[in-house]
Tab-separated table of C-alpha atoms in Angstrom:
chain	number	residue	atom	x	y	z
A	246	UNK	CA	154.893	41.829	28.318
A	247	UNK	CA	157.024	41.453	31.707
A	248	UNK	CA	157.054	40.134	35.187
A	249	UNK	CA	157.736	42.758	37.521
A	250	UNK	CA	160.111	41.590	40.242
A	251	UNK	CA	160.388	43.462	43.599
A	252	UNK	CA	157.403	46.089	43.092
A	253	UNK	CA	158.427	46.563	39.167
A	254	UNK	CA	162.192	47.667	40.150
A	255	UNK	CA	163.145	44.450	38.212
A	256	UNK	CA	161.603	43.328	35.168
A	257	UNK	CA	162.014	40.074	33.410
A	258	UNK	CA	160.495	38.876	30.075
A	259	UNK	CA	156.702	37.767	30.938
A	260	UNK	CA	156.562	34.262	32.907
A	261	UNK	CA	153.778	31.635	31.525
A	262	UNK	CA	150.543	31.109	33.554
A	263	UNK	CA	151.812	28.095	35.055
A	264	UNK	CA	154.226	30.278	37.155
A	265	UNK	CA	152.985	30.723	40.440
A	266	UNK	CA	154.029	33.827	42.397
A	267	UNK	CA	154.757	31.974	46.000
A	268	UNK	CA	154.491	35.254	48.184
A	269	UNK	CA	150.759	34.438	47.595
A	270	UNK	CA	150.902	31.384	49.861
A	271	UNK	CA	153.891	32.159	52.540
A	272	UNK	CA	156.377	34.602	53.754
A	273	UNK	CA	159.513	35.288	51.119
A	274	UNK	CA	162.214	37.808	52.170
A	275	UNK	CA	162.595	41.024	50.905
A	276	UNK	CA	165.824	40.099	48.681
A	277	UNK	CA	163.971	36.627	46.875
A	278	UNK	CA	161.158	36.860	44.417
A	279	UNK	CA	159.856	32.995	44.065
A	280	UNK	CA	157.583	31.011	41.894
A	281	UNK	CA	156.506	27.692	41.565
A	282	UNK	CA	156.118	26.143	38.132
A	283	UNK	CA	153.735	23.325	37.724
A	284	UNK	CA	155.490	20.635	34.624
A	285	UNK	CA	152.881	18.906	33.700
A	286	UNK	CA	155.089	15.989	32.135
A	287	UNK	CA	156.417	15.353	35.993
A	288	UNK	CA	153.633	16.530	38.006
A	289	UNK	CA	151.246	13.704	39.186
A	290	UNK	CA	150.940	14.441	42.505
A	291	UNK	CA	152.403	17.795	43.029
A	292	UNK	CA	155.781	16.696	44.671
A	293	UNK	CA	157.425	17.829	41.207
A	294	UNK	CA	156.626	21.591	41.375
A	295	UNK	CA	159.634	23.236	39.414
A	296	UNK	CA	160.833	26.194	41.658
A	297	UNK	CA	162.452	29.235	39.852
A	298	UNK	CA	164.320	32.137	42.692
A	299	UNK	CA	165.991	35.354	42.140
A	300	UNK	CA	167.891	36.275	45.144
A	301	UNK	CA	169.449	39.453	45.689
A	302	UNK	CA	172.709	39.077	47.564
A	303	UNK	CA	176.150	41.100	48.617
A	304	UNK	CA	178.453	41.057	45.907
A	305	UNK	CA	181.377	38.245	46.750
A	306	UNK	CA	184.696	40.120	46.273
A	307	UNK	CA	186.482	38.340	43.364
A	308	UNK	CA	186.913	39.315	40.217
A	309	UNK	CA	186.305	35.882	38.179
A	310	UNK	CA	183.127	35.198	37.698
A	311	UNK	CA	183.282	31.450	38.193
A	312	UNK	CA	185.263	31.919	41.552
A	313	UNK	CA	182.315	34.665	42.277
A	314	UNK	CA	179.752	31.577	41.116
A	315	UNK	CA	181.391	28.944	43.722
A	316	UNK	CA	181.140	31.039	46.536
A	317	UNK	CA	177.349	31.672	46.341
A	318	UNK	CA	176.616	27.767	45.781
A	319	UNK	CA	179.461	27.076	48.662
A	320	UNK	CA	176.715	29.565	51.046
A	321	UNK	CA	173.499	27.988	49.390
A	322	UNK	CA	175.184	23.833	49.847
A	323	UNK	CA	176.049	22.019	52.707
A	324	UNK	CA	176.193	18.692	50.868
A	325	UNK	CA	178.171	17.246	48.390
A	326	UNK	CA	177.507	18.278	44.906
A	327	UNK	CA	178.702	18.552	41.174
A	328	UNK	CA	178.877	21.816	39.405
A	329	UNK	CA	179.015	21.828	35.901
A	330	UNK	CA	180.059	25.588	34.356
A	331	UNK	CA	177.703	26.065	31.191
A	332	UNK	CA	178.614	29.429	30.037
A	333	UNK	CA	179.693	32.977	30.565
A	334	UNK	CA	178.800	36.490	29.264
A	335	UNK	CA	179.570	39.904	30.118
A	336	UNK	CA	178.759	40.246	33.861
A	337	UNK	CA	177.538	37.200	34.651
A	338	UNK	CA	177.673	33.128	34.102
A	339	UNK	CA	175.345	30.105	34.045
A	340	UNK	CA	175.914	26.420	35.737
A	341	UNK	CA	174.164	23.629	36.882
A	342	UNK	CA	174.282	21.394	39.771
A	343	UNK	CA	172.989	17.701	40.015
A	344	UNK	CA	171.765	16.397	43.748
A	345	UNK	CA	171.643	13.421	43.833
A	346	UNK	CA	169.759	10.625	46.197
A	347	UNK	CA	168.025	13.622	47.911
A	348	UNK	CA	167.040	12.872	51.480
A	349	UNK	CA	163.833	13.308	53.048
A	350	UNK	CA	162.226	12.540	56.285
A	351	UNK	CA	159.433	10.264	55.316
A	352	UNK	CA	160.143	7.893	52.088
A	353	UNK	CA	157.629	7.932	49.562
A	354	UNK	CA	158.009	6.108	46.562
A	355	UNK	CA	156.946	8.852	44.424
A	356	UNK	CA	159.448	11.617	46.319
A	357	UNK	CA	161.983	12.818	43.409
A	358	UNK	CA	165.207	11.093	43.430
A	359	UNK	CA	167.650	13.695	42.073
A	360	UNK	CA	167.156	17.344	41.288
A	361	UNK	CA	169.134	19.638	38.940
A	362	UNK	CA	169.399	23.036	39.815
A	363	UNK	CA	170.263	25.560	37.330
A	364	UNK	CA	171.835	28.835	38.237
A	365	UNK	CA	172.801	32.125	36.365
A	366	UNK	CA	174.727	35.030	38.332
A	367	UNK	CA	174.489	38.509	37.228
A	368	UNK	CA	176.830	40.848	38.769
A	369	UNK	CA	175.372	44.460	39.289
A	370	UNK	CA	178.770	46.073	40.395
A	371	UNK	CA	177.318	49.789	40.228
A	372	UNK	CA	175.414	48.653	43.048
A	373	UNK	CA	177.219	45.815	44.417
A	374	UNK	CA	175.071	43.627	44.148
A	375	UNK	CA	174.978	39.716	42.665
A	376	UNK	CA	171.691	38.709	41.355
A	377	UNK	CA	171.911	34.800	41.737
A	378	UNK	CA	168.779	33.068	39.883
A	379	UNK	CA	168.095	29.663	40.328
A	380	UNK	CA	165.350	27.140	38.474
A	381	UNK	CA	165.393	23.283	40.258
A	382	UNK	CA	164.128	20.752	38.937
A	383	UNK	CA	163.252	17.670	40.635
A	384	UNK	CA	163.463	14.136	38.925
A	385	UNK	CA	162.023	10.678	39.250
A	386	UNK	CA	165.299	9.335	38.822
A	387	UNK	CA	169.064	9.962	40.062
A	388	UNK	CA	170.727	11.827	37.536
A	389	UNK	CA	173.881	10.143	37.239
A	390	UNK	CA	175.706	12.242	34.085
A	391	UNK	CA	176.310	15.534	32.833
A	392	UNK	CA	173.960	17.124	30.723
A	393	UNK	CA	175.401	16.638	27.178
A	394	UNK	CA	174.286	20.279	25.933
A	395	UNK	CA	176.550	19.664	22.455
A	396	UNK	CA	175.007	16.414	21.104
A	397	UNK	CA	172.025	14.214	21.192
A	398	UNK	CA	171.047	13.451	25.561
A	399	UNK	CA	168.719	10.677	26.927
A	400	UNK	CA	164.915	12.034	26.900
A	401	UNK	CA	165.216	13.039	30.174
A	402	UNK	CA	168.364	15.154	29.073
A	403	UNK	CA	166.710	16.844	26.284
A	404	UNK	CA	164.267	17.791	28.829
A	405	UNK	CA	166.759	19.914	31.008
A	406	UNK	CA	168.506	21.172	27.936
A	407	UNK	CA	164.856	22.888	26.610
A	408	UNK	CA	164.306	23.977	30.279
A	409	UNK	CA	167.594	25.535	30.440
A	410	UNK	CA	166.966	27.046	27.110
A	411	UNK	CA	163.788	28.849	28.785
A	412	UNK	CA	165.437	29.582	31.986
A	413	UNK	CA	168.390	31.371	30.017
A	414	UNK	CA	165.568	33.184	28.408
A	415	UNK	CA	164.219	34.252	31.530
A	416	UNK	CA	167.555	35.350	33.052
A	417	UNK	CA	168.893	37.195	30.128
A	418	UNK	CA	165.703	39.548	29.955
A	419	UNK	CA	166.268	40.597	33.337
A	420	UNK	CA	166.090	44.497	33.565
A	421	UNK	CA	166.966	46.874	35.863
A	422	UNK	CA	164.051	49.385	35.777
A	423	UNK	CA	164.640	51.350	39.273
A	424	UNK	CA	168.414	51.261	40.620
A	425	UNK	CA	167.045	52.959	44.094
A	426	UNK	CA	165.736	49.381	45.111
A	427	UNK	CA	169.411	48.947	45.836
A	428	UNK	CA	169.634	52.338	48.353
């Protein structure tokens, strides 16, 4: 089974029930597909909705794919961050970046603290084109380390290491079904 991305011309392996296809509840430009996923394990009052995004952008001209990487997240970030390269395969990469003591207008005690965002960048260069997907992931607390993906992690880092595992799942099955999408 698939999930058919931008009317079925991109196809990625089949998203649980818990993903929530936002264009249902607001506007999304034509280039992003977005869903909401609901954790249950962080969800208590909704304000921990994991968001997963696959953006369709102009391809940056470089030819490393890390240098291609840091100049999408440079557009996307305005504030400080830490990138953390994860790994790299043929025509694309995967990172990670930690926000931490995110801001918002009103405090709540219950607003998330930190929020990793995990990115993968697949580089369509028939078409010139980067796919850059993204899955954040907001946490109770501000994450103050690395993700240790080669040993044993805190719970909370054994948590982002088997949601990375699923969102490298997801990004990996993405298929190109109908290269006209692209013009």
């Amino acid at each position: 089974m698939e999930t058919q991305l931008y009317g079925g011309a991109i196809t990625i392996q089949k998203l649980p029930e818990s993903f929530i296809d936002i264009s249902q509840f607001r506007q999304v430009p034509n280039n992003q597909e977005c869903f909401m996923h609901r954790n249950p394990q962080e969800s208590t009052s909704g304000k921990y909705d994991e968001s997963l995004i696959f953006d369709l952008l102009e391809s940056v001209t470089c030819s490393d794919i890390k240098e291609a990487m840091k100049l999408h997240l440079d557009d996307l970030f305005d504030e400080k961050r830490e990138d953390y390269f994860v790994e790299e395969f043929e025509g694309g990469c995967f990172t990670y970046v930690i926000l931490k003591e995110v801001g918002y207008k009103k405090v709540e005690v219950d607003n998330p603290k930190s929020i990793v965002s995990f990115f993968c960048l697949i580089r369509l260069e028939k078409v010139n084109t980067d796919v850059l997907i993204q899955y954040n992931v907001p946490l109770r607390n501000v994450r103050m380390k690395p993700i240790d993906f080669n040993g044993t992690d805190d719970e909370e880092g054994e948590r982002l290491k088997r949601i990375y595992t699923s969102f490298r799942q997801i990004s990996m099955s993405l298929k190109v079904k109908d290269w006209s999408l692209f013009g």
